[in-house]
PDB file of C-alpha atoms and ligand atoms in Angstrom:
ATOM      1  CA  UNK A   1      -5.778  -7.015  26.563  1.00 52.00           C
ATOM      2  CA  UNK A   2      -2.062  -6.890  25.826  1.00 57.00           C
ATOM      3  CA  UNK A   3      -1.268  -4.550  22.946  1.00 67.00           C
ATOM      4  CA  UNK A   4       1.562  -5.781  20.741  1.00 86.00           C
ATOM      5  CA  UNK A   5       4.078  -3.422  19.157  1.00 95.00           C
ATOM      6  CA  UNK A   6       2.772  -2.236  15.780  1.00 97.00           C
ATOM      7  CA  UNK A   7       4.788  -3.266  12.733  1.00 98.00           C
ATOM      8  CA  UNK A   8       4.890   0.384  11.725  1.00 98.00           C
ATOM      9  CA  UNK A   9       3.750   3.519  13.442  1.00 98.00           C
ATOM     10  CA  UNK A  10       3.547   7.068  12.114  1.00 98.00           C
ATOM     11  CA  UNK A  11       3.410   9.829  14.705  1.00 98.00           C
ATOM     12  CA  UNK A  12       2.204  13.367  14.042  1.00 98.00           C
ATOM     13  CA  UNK A  13       3.327  13.446  10.417  1.00 98.00           C
ATOM     14  CA  UNK A  14       3.239  16.849   8.733  1.00 98.00           C
ATOM     15  CA  UNK A  15       3.977  17.569   5.095  1.00 98.00           C
ATOM     16  CA  UNK A  16       3.549  20.787   3.143  1.00 98.00           C
ATOM     17  CA  UNK A  17       3.851  21.352  -0.594  1.00 97.00           C
ATOM     18  CA  UNK A  18       4.475  25.112  -0.838  1.00 95.00           C
ATOM     19  CA  UNK A  19       1.252  26.622   0.519  1.00 94.00           C
ATOM     20  CA  UNK A  20      -0.635  23.295   0.572  1.00 96.00           C
ATOM     21  CA  UNK A  21      -0.717  21.595   3.971  1.00 97.00           C
ATOM     22  CA  UNK A  22      -1.146  18.062   2.654  1.00 98.00           C
ATOM     23  CA  UNK A  23      -0.652  16.422   6.076  1.00 98.00           C
ATOM     24  CA  UNK A  24      -1.416  18.388   9.218  1.00 97.00           C
ATOM     25  CA  UNK A  25      -0.162  15.974  11.880  1.00 97.00           C
ATOM     26  CA  UNK A  26      -1.361  12.449  11.129  1.00 98.00           C
ATOM     27  CA  UNK A  27      -0.740   9.427  13.351  1.00 98.00           C
ATOM     28  CA  UNK A  28      -1.339   5.856  12.368  1.00 97.00           C
ATOM     29  CA  UNK A  29      -0.402   2.400  13.643  1.00 98.00           C
ATOM     30  CA  UNK A  30      -0.433  -0.789  11.631  1.00 98.00           C
ATOM     31  CA  UNK A  31      -0.485  -4.026  13.631  1.00 97.00           C
ATOM     32  CA  UNK A  32       1.221  -7.234  12.537  1.00 97.00           C
ATOM     33  CA  UNK A  33      -0.858  -9.150  10.010  1.00 97.00           C
ATOM     34  CA  UNK A  34      -3.503  -6.429   9.947  1.00 98.00           C
ATOM     35  CA  UNK A  35      -5.254  -5.095   6.848  1.00 98.00           C
ATOM     36  CA  UNK A  36      -5.843  -1.381   7.306  1.00 98.00           C
ATOM     37  CA  UNK A  37      -8.213   0.428   4.953  1.00 98.00           C
ATOM     38  CA  UNK A  38      -7.537   4.079   4.201  1.00 98.00           C
ATOM     39  CA  UNK A  39     -10.376   6.176   2.838  1.00 97.00           C
ATOM     40  CA  UNK A  40     -11.154   9.827   2.271  1.00 96.00           C
ATOM     41  CA  UNK A  41     -12.103  12.334  -0.361  1.00 93.00           C
ATOM     42  CA  UNK A  42      -9.773  13.422  -3.156  1.00 93.00           C
ATOM     43  CA  UNK A  43      -6.814  15.442  -1.867  1.00 95.00           C
ATOM     44  CA  UNK A  44      -7.362  14.219   1.710  1.00 97.00           C
ATOM     45  CA  UNK A  45      -3.666  13.297   1.866  1.00 97.00           C
ATOM     46  CA  UNK A  46      -3.900   9.502   1.597  1.00 97.00           C
ATOM     47  CA  UNK A  47      -1.274   9.025  -1.117  1.00 96.00           C
ATOM     48  CA  UNK A  48       1.008  11.609   0.474  1.00 97.00           C
ATOM     49  CA  UNK A  49       0.849   9.829   3.845  1.00 98.00           C
ATOM     50  CA  UNK A  50       1.673   6.503   2.234  1.00 97.00           C
ATOM     51  CA  UNK A  51       4.479   8.032   0.170  1.00 97.00           C
ATOM     52  CA  UNK A  52       5.979   9.206   3.449  1.00 98.00           C
ATOM     53  CA  UNK A  53       5.763   5.641   4.770  1.00 98.00           C
ATOM     54  CA  UNK A  54       7.353   4.246   1.616  1.00 95.00           C
ATOM     55  CA  UNK A  55      10.220   6.737   1.698  1.00 96.00           C
ATOM     56  CA  UNK A  56       9.160   8.660  -1.418  1.00 95.00           C
ATOM     57  CA  UNK A  57       8.522  11.857   0.577  1.00 97.00           C
ATOM     58  CA  UNK A  58      10.429  13.070   3.595  1.00 97.00           C
ATOM     59  CA  UNK A  59       8.018  14.511   6.172  1.00 98.00           C
ATOM     60  CA  UNK A  60       8.495  18.058   7.479  1.00 98.00           C
ATOM     61  CA  UNK A  61       7.713  16.855  10.987  1.00 98.00           C
ATOM     62  CA  UNK A  62       6.857  13.653  12.785  1.00 98.00           C
ATOM     63  CA  UNK A  63       8.329  10.238  13.431  1.00 98.00           C
ATOM     64  CA  UNK A  64       8.114   6.785  11.910  1.00 98.00           C
ATOM     65  CA  UNK A  65       8.711   3.698  14.032  1.00 98.00           C
ATOM     66  CA  UNK A  66       9.216   0.181  12.775  1.00 97.00           C
ATOM     67  CA  UNK A  67       8.682  -2.537  15.344  1.00 96.00           C
ATOM     68  CA  UNK A  68       9.101   0.127  18.003  1.00 96.00           C
ATOM     69  CA  UNK A  69      12.363   1.567  16.657  1.00 97.00           C
ATOM     70  CA  UNK A  70      12.611   5.001  15.111  1.00 98.00           C
ATOM     71  CA  UNK A  71      13.570   4.986  11.435  1.00 98.00           C
ATOM     72  CA  UNK A  72      14.567   7.952   9.269  1.00 96.00           C
ATOM     73  CA  UNK A  73      13.632   6.902   5.752  1.00 96.00           C
ATOM     74  CA  UNK A  74      15.761   8.561   3.112  1.00 95.00           C
ATOM     75  CA  UNK A  75      14.270   7.075  -0.082  1.00 93.00           C
ATOM     76  CA  UNK A  76      12.069   4.198  -1.360  1.00 90.00           C
ATOM     77  CA  UNK A  77      15.061   1.860  -1.588  1.00 88.00           C
ATOM     78  CA  UNK A  78      15.706   2.372   2.102  1.00 93.00           C
ATOM     79  CA  UNK A  79      12.058   1.541   2.894  1.00 94.00           C
ATOM     80  CA  UNK A  80      12.256  -1.512   0.636  1.00 90.00           C
ATOM     81  CA  UNK A  81      15.317  -2.785   2.477  1.00 90.00           C
ATOM     82  CA  UNK A  82      13.352  -2.534   5.701  1.00 94.00           C
ATOM     83  CA  UNK A  83      10.487  -4.477   4.134  1.00 94.00           C
ATOM     84  CA  UNK A  84       8.076  -1.651   3.263  1.00 95.00           C
ATOM     85  CA  UNK A  85       6.767  -1.732  -0.319  1.00 92.00           C
ATOM     86  CA  UNK A  86       4.225   0.463  -2.068  1.00 91.00           C
ATOM     87  CA  UNK A  87       2.159  -0.278  -5.151  1.00 89.00           C
ATOM     88  CA  UNK A  88       1.587   3.179  -6.618  1.00 84.00           C
ATOM     89  CA  UNK A  89      -1.703   4.571  -7.896  1.00 76.00           C
ATOM     90  CA  UNK A  90      -0.304   4.680 -11.444  1.00 74.00           C
ATOM     91  CA  UNK A  91       1.413   1.241 -11.066  1.00 72.00           C
ATOM     92  CA  UNK A  92       4.587   2.419 -12.796  1.00 76.00           C
ATOM     93  CA  UNK A  93       5.067  -0.748 -14.862  1.00 85.00           C
ATOM     94  CA  UNK A  94       7.351  -0.934 -17.867  1.00 88.00           C
ATOM     95  CA  UNK A  95       5.099  -1.909 -20.785  1.00 88.00           C
ATOM     96  CA  UNK A  96       7.975  -3.007 -23.005  1.00 90.00           C
ATOM     97  CA  UNK A  97       9.202  -5.602 -20.498  1.00 91.00           C
ATOM     98  CA  UNK A  98       7.702  -8.985 -19.713  1.00 92.00           C
ATOM     99  CA  UNK A  99       6.216  -9.994 -16.367  1.00 93.00           C
ATOM    100  CA  UNK A 100       9.565 -11.228 -15.045  1.00 92.00           C
ATOM    101  CA  UNK A 101      11.282  -8.023 -16.132  1.00 90.00           C
ATOM    102  CA  UNK A 102       8.717  -5.972 -14.249  1.00 90.00           C
ATOM    103  CA  UNK A 103       8.849  -8.054 -11.096  1.00 88.00           C
ATOM    104  CA  UNK A 104      12.608  -7.540 -10.953  1.00 85.00           C
ATOM    105  CA  UNK A 105      12.758  -4.030 -12.350  1.00 82.00           C
ATOM    106  CA  UNK A 106      15.599  -2.196 -10.640  1.00 70.00           C
ATOM    107  CA  UNK A 107      16.794  -5.186  -8.640  1.00 69.00           C
ATOM    108  CA  UNK A 108      17.922  -7.774 -11.133  1.00 63.00           C
ATOM    109  CA  UNK A 109      19.471 -10.953  -9.805  1.00 60.00           C
ATOM    110  CA  UNK A 110      23.152 -10.866 -10.655  1.00 58.00           C
ATOM    111  CA  UNK A 111      24.528 -14.232 -11.740  1.00 56.00           C
ATOM    112  CA  UNK A 112      28.121 -13.552 -12.676  1.00 53.00           C
ATOM    113  CA  UNK A 113      30.194 -10.463 -12.347  1.00 50.00           C
ATOM    114  CA  UNK A 114      32.354  -9.858 -15.413  1.00 50.00           C
ATOM    115  CA  UNK A 115      34.675  -6.891 -15.115  1.00 48.00           C
ATOM    116  CA  UNK A 116      32.212  -5.466 -12.557  1.00 44.00           C
ATOM    117  CA  UNK A 117      29.362  -5.608 -15.058  1.00 48.00           C
ATOM    118  CA  UNK A 118      26.474  -7.551 -13.604  1.00 54.00           C
ATOM    119  CA  UNK A 119      24.896 -10.173 -15.839  1.00 59.00           C
ATOM    120  CA  UNK A 120      21.334 -10.889 -14.914  1.00 64.00           C
ATOM    121  CA  UNK A 121      20.621 -14.518 -14.188  1.00 80.00           C
ATOM    122  CA  UNK A 122      17.512 -14.601 -16.331  1.00 82.00           C
ATOM    123  CA  UNK A 123      16.630 -18.218 -15.710  1.00 85.00           C
ATOM    124  CA  UNK A 124      16.665 -17.697 -11.971  1.00 86.00           C
ATOM    125  CA  UNK A 125      14.603 -14.537 -12.288  1.00 87.00           C
ATOM    126  CA  UNK A 126      12.054 -16.299 -14.444  1.00 91.00           C
ATOM    127  CA  UNK A 127      11.752 -19.163 -11.970  1.00 90.00           C
ATOM    128  CA  UNK A 128      11.353 -16.727  -9.118  1.00 87.00           C
ATOM    129  CA  UNK A 129       8.728 -14.667 -10.980  1.00 89.00           C
ATOM    130  CA  UNK A 130       6.859 -17.887 -11.732  1.00 91.00           C
ATOM    131  CA  UNK A 131       7.017 -18.863  -8.067  1.00 88.00           C
ATOM    132  CA  UNK A 132       5.655 -15.477  -6.942  1.00 86.00           C
ATOM    133  CA  UNK A 133       2.854 -15.512  -9.490  1.00 87.00           C
ATOM    134  CA  UNK A 134       1.979 -19.078  -8.468  1.00 86.00           C
ATOM    135  CA  UNK A 135       2.171 -18.354  -4.760  1.00 81.00           C
ATOM    136  CA  UNK A 136      -0.292 -15.512  -5.108  1.00 79.00           C
ATOM    137  CA  UNK A 137      -2.502 -17.623  -7.374  1.00 82.00           C
ATOM    138  CA  UNK A 138      -2.269 -14.958 -10.096  1.00 84.00           C
ATOM    139  CA  UNK A 139      -3.884 -15.869 -13.367  1.00 84.00           C
ATOM    140  CA  UNK A 140      -1.249 -15.038 -16.025  1.00 89.00           C
ATOM    141  CA  UNK A 141      -0.496 -17.527 -18.828  1.00 90.00           C
ATOM    142  CA  UNK A 142       3.240 -16.869 -18.885  1.00 92.00           C
ATOM    143  CA  UNK A 143       5.770 -14.683 -17.107  1.00 93.00           C
ATOM    144  CA  UNK A 144       7.285 -14.116 -20.555  1.00 94.00           C
ATOM    145  CA  UNK A 145       4.285 -12.070 -21.665  1.00 93.00           C
ATOM    146  CA  UNK A 146       4.908  -8.399 -22.273  1.00 94.00           C
ATOM    147  CA  UNK A 147       3.062  -6.340 -19.688  1.00 92.00           C
ATOM    148  CA  UNK A 148       1.465  -4.209 -22.432  1.00 91.00           C
ATOM    149  CA  UNK A 149      -0.456  -7.345 -23.455  1.00 91.00           C
ATOM    150  CA  UNK A 150      -2.039  -7.780 -20.029  1.00 90.00           C
ATOM    151  CA  UNK A 151      -5.481  -6.687 -18.836  1.00 86.00           C
ATOM    152  CA  UNK A 152      -5.891  -4.024 -16.149  1.00 85.00           C
ATOM    153  CA  UNK A 153      -6.433  -6.650 -13.460  1.00 85.00           C
ATOM    154  CA  UNK A 154      -3.407  -8.657 -14.534  1.00 88.00           C
ATOM    155  CA  UNK A 155      -1.283  -5.497 -14.526  1.00 87.00           C
ATOM    156  CA  UNK A 156      -2.408  -4.732 -10.995  1.00 86.00           C
ATOM    157  CA  UNK A 157      -1.521  -8.290 -10.007  1.00 85.00           C
ATOM    158  CA  UNK A 158       1.974  -7.933 -11.510  1.00 88.00           C
ATOM    159  CA  UNK A 159       2.504  -4.681  -9.596  1.00 87.00           C
ATOM    160  CA  UNK A 160       1.427  -6.432  -6.390  1.00 85.00           C
ATOM    161  CA  UNK A 161       3.644  -9.445  -7.131  1.00 85.00           C
ATOM    162  CA  UNK A 162       6.553  -7.057  -7.588  1.00 85.00           C
ATOM    163  CA  UNK A 163       5.817  -5.506  -4.180  1.00 84.00           C
ATOM    164  CA  UNK A 164       5.906  -8.949  -2.566  1.00 82.00           C
ATOM    165  CA  UNK A 165       9.019 -10.173  -4.350  1.00 78.00           C
ATOM    166  CA  UNK A 166      11.260  -9.919  -1.335  1.00 70.00           C
ATOM    167  CA  UNK A 167       8.945 -11.035   1.426  1.00 73.00           C
ATOM    168  CA  UNK A 168       7.955  -7.506   2.371  1.00 88.00           C
ATOM    169  CA  UNK A 169       6.500  -7.074   5.834  1.00 93.00           C
ATOM    170  CA  UNK A 170       4.356  -4.075   4.951  1.00 96.00           C
ATOM    171  CA  UNK A 171       2.605  -3.740   1.613  1.00 95.00           C
ATOM    172  CA  UNK A 172       0.866  -0.503   0.723  1.00 96.00           C
ATOM    173  CA  UNK A 173      -1.595  -0.464  -2.172  1.00 93.00           C
ATOM    174  CA  UNK A 174      -2.849   2.834  -3.539  1.00 93.00           C
ATOM    175  CA  UNK A 175      -6.243   2.392  -5.215  1.00 90.00           C
ATOM    176  CA  UNK A 176      -5.603  -1.170  -6.442  1.00 87.00           C
ATOM    177  CA  UNK A 177      -9.192  -1.660  -7.555  1.00 86.00           C
ATOM    178  CA  UNK A 178      -9.768   1.647  -9.347  1.00 85.00           C
ATOM    179  CA  UNK A 179     -10.646   1.233 -13.024  1.00 75.00           C
ATOM    180  CA  UNK A 180     -11.024  -2.554 -12.864  1.00 78.00           C
ATOM    181  CA  UNK A 181     -13.926  -4.781 -13.882  1.00 80.00           C
ATOM    182  CA  UNK A 182     -15.979  -6.447 -11.154  1.00 83.00           C
ATOM    183  CA  UNK A 183     -14.268  -9.801 -11.776  1.00 80.00           C
ATOM    184  CA  UNK A 184     -10.815  -8.205 -11.689  1.00 79.00           C
ATOM    185  CA  UNK A 185     -11.670  -6.373  -8.456  1.00 87.00           C
ATOM    186  CA  UNK A 186     -12.579  -9.691  -6.835  1.00 88.00           C
ATOM    187  CA  UNK A 187      -9.234 -11.131  -7.886  1.00 84.00           C
ATOM    188  CA  UNK A 188      -7.322  -8.217  -6.406  1.00 86.00           C
ATOM    189  CA  UNK A 189      -9.291  -8.565  -3.159  1.00 92.00           C
ATOM    190  CA  UNK A 190      -8.461 -12.284  -3.135  1.00 90.00           C
ATOM    191  CA  UNK A 191      -4.818 -11.309  -3.537  1.00 88.00           C
ATOM    192  CA  UNK A 192      -5.062  -9.069  -0.476  1.00 92.00           C
ATOM    193  CA  UNK A 193      -6.583 -11.958   1.498  1.00 94.00           C
ATOM    194  CA  UNK A 194      -3.861 -14.294   0.246  1.00 90.00           C
ATOM    195  CA  UNK A 195      -1.105 -11.869   1.293  1.00 90.00           C
ATOM    196  CA  UNK A 196      -2.664 -11.546   4.729  1.00 95.00           C
ATOM    197  CA  UNK A 197      -2.901 -15.344   5.011  1.00 93.00           C
ATOM    198  CA  UNK A 198       0.805 -15.446   4.233  1.00 89.00           C
ATOM    199  CA  UNK A 199       1.535 -13.102   7.128  1.00 92.00           C
ATOM    200  CA  UNK A 200       1.855  -9.662   5.504  1.00 94.00           C
ATOM    201  CA  UNK A 201       0.594  -6.423   7.027  1.00 97.00           C
ATOM    202  CA  UNK A 202      -1.253  -4.349   4.459  1.00 97.00           C
ATOM    203  CA  UNK A 203      -2.542  -0.827   3.982  1.00 98.00           C
ATOM    204  CA  UNK A 204      -5.054  -0.430   1.194  1.00 97.00           C
ATOM    205  CA  UNK A 205      -6.281   2.944  -0.077  1.00 96.00           C
ATOM    206  CA  UNK A 206      -9.626   2.878  -1.849  1.00 94.00           C
ATOM    207  CA  UNK A 207     -12.608   5.013  -2.708  1.00 93.00           C
ATOM    208  CA  UNK A 208     -14.691   1.841  -2.833  1.00 92.00           C
ATOM    209  CA  UNK A 209     -16.263   1.288   0.534  1.00 93.00           C
ATOM    210  CA  UNK A 210     -17.293  -2.279  -0.380  1.00 94.00           C
ATOM    211  CA  UNK A 211     -13.668  -3.214  -1.053  1.00 94.00           C
ATOM    212  CA  UNK A 212     -12.439  -1.804   2.243  1.00 95.00           C
ATOM    213  CA  UNK A 213     -15.287  -3.567   4.050  1.00 96.00           C
ATOM    214  CA  UNK A 214     -14.511  -6.860   2.293  1.00 96.00           C
ATOM    215  CA  UNK A 215     -10.845  -7.114   3.275  1.00 97.00           C
ATOM    216  CA  UNK A 216      -9.983  -4.682   6.077  1.00 98.00           C
ATOM    217  CA  UNK A 217      -9.692  -5.285   9.797  1.00 97.00           C
ATOM    218  CA  UNK A 218      -9.653  -1.585  10.535  1.00 97.00           C
ATOM    219  CA  UNK A 219     -10.483   1.659   8.774  1.00 97.00           C
ATOM    220  CA  UNK A 220      -8.903   5.086   8.888  1.00 97.00           C
ATOM    221  CA  UNK A 221     -10.710   8.009   7.276  1.00 97.00           C
ATOM    222  CA  UNK A 222      -8.740  11.096   6.321  1.00 97.00           C
ATOM    223  CA  UNK A 223     -10.091  14.501   5.472  1.00 97.00           C
ATOM    224  CA  UNK A 224      -8.209  17.638   4.500  1.00 96.00           C
ATOM    225  CA  UNK A 225      -4.848  16.393   5.735  1.00 97.00           C
ATOM    226  CA  UNK A 226      -6.087  14.986   9.048  1.00 97.00           C
ATOM    227  CA  UNK A 227      -7.271  11.674  10.441  1.00 97.00           C
ATOM    228  CA  UNK A 228     -10.929  11.947  11.413  1.00 97.00           C
ATOM    229  CA  UNK A 229     -11.801   8.306  12.104  1.00 96.00           C
ATOM    230  CA  UNK A 230      -9.923   5.180  13.230  1.00 96.00           C
ATOM    231  CA  UNK A 231     -12.166   2.197  13.879  1.00 94.00           C
ATOM    232  CA  UNK A 232     -12.358  -1.596  13.618  1.00 95.00           C
ATOM    233  CA  UNK A 233     -14.417  -2.835  10.683  1.00 95.00           C
ATOM    234  CA  UNK A 234     -17.456  -4.465  12.276  1.00 92.00           C
ATOM    235  CA  UNK A 235     -21.170  -4.907  11.722  1.00 93.00           C
ATOM    236  CA  UNK A 236     -23.035  -5.073   8.437  1.00 95.00           C
ATOM    237  CA  UNK A 237     -21.932  -3.204   5.348  1.00 95.00           C
ATOM    238  CA  UNK A 238     -24.838  -0.775   5.786  1.00 94.00           C
ATOM    239  CA  UNK A 239     -23.753   0.010   9.331  1.00 91.00           C
ATOM    240  CA  UNK A 240     -20.179   0.377   8.111  1.00 92.00           C
ATOM    241  CA  UNK A 241     -21.244   2.730   5.323  1.00 92.00           C
ATOM    242  CA  UNK A 242     -23.303   4.818   7.696  1.00 86.00           C
ATOM    243  CA  UNK A 243     -20.470   5.037  10.188  1.00 81.00           C
ATOM    244  CA  UNK A 244     -17.882   6.257   7.695  1.00 88.00           C
ATOM    245  CA  UNK A 245     -19.688   8.421   5.148  1.00 91.00           C
ATOM    246  CA  UNK A 246     -20.393  11.088   7.778  1.00 92.00           C
ATOM    247  CA  UNK A 247     -16.652  11.273   8.408  1.00 94.00           C
ATOM    248  CA  UNK A 248     -15.751  11.461   4.740  1.00 92.00           C
ATOM    249  CA  UNK A 249     -18.037  14.405   4.100  1.00 91.00           C
ATOM    250  CA  UNK A 250     -16.895  16.229   7.215  1.00 92.00           C
ATOM    251  CA  UNK A 251     -20.088  15.889   9.260  1.00 91.00           C
ATOM    252  CA  UNK A 252     -18.223  13.991  11.987  1.00 92.00           C
ATOM    253  CA  UNK A 253     -14.657  14.054  13.318  1.00 93.00           C
ATOM    254  CA  UNK A 254     -13.401  11.904  16.202  1.00 93.00           C
ATOM    255  CA  UNK A 255     -10.139  13.784  16.484  1.00 92.00           C
ATOM    256  CA  UNK A 256     -11.306  17.396  16.259  1.00 87.00           C
ATOM    257  CA  UNK A 257      -9.405  19.565  18.679  1.00 77.00           C
ATOM    258  CA  UNK A 258     -11.518  20.769  21.553  1.00 65.00           C
ATOM    259  CA  UNK A 259     -11.003  24.512  21.711  1.00 59.00           C
ATOM    260  CA  UNK A 260     -10.950  25.755  25.286  1.00 61.00           C
ATOM    261  CA  UNK A 261     -11.951  29.400  25.417  1.00 58.00           C
TER     262      UNK A 261
HETATM  263  N1  ATP B   1       4.116  16.467  -5.256  1.00 63.86           N
HETATM  264  C1  ATP B   1       3.181  17.352  -4.906  1.00 63.86           C
HETATM  265  N2  ATP B   1       3.357  18.664  -5.122  1.00 63.86           N
HETATM  266  C2  ATP B   1       2.445  19.573  -4.754  1.00 63.86           C
HETATM  267  N3  ATP B   1       1.277  19.256  -4.147  1.00 63.86           N
HETATM  268  C3  ATP B   1       1.044  17.953  -3.913  1.00 63.86           C
HETATM  269  C4  ATP B   1       1.973  16.936  -4.269  1.00 63.86           C
HETATM  270  N4  ATP B   1       1.469  15.748  -3.911  1.00 63.86           N
HETATM  271  C5  ATP B   1       0.277  15.994  -3.348  1.00 63.86           C
HETATM  272  N5  ATP B   1       0.013  17.330  -3.339  1.00 63.86           N
HETATM  273  C6  ATP B   1      -1.175  17.970  -2.776  1.00 63.86           C
HETATM  274  O1  ATP B   1      -1.399  17.436  -1.487  1.00 63.86           O
HETATM  275  C7  ATP B   1      -2.781  17.229  -1.240  1.00 63.86           C
HETATM  276  C8  ATP B   1      -3.010  15.763  -0.911  1.00 63.86           C
HETATM  277  O2  ATP B   1      -2.805  14.998  -2.075  1.00 63.86           O
HETATM  278  P1  ATP B   1      -2.844  13.412  -2.106  1.00 63.86           P
HETATM  279  O3  ATP B   1      -2.401  12.976  -3.421  1.00 63.86           O
HETATM  280  O4  ATP B   1      -2.125  12.887  -0.923  1.00 63.86           O
HETATM  281  O5  ATP B   1      -4.405  13.136  -1.894  1.00 63.86           O
HETATM  282  P2  ATP B   1      -5.212  11.756  -1.962  1.00 63.86           P
HETATM  283  O6  ATP B   1      -5.968  11.666  -0.680  1.00 63.86           O
HETATM  284  O7  ATP B   1      -4.314  10.650  -2.311  1.00 63.86           O
HETATM  285  O8  ATP B   1      -6.248  12.063  -3.137  1.00 63.86           O
HETATM  286  P3  ATP B   1      -6.821  11.096  -4.321  1.00 63.86           P
HETATM  287  O9  ATP B   1      -7.949  10.337  -3.672  1.00 63.86           O
HETATM  288  O10 ATP B   1      -7.317  12.076  -5.317  1.00 63.86           O
HETATM  289  O11 ATP B   1      -5.714  10.220  -4.817  1.00 63.86           O
HETATM  290  C9  ATP B   1      -3.504  17.708  -2.496  1.00 63.86           C
HETATM  291  O12 ATP B   1      -3.930  19.017  -2.279  1.00 63.86           O
HETATM  292  C10 ATP B   1      -2.436  17.643  -3.556  1.00 63.86           C
HETATM  293  O13 ATP B   1      -2.674  18.586  -4.565  1.00 63.86           O
HETATM  294 MG1   MG B   2      -4.145   9.403  -3.999  1.00 63.86          MG
END
């Protein structure tokens, strides 16, 4: 089998916060058009690893490659320019803005430049927001609705639409189904499938094994700052559950160092 170059690759990433070793040398590869599930107990380092990939944290050690080329991410804007977007665990939406305003937050379309002051082309932004919402089949009555009026599932959808606004290659979602109703969870999972169908490569963090099983091609389990499992998602959900729970609780570890005495 010919292995293609991963869209992104993280090699031996280490990150400490004072005395906390949040990442102890984690490697990960995301293939083109792959959905990668990331699981693990609280404080395993999942969000930290993804914040490194989205440019929010600079790693202490390790390398990131994009399509085989080394990149030194300096900040989230840099990652965004390269096509890497992250939907954060807390969503970070502006409640007092409408859907369009949130989709374009921080990157307004400039219509005219008057004395170097950019005027947002609001009609164009609204059309574009409408197009994105439609493309992802998101169920929101109007892009003019204030985000504070939306349900949890709709808010998640807006945050995801924002992450896809500029045809991102890699979309990272941190716990997109946490705190949602069953119906809303299904919609978010449909969104993940839709993004994949449109060619995106996706990393999804979740505590919900069923969600990872439903949409992921591959699973990585992290525990205490390390990767302990990296496997294709196959078999029945019961087999899948059995194969990953042991890793989450620390009973198994595929990458444990063999200590030679
Ligand atoms: N900005 C920070 N400052 C200090 N410590 C941090 C910071 N961010 C994360 N940590 C620590 O790093 C470790 C990993 O945290 P992280 O948020 O990556 O875990 P997680 O796997 O995403 O957990 P959860 O499932 O609870 O979201 C934890 O011990 C956490 O307290
Ligand atoms: Mg987290």
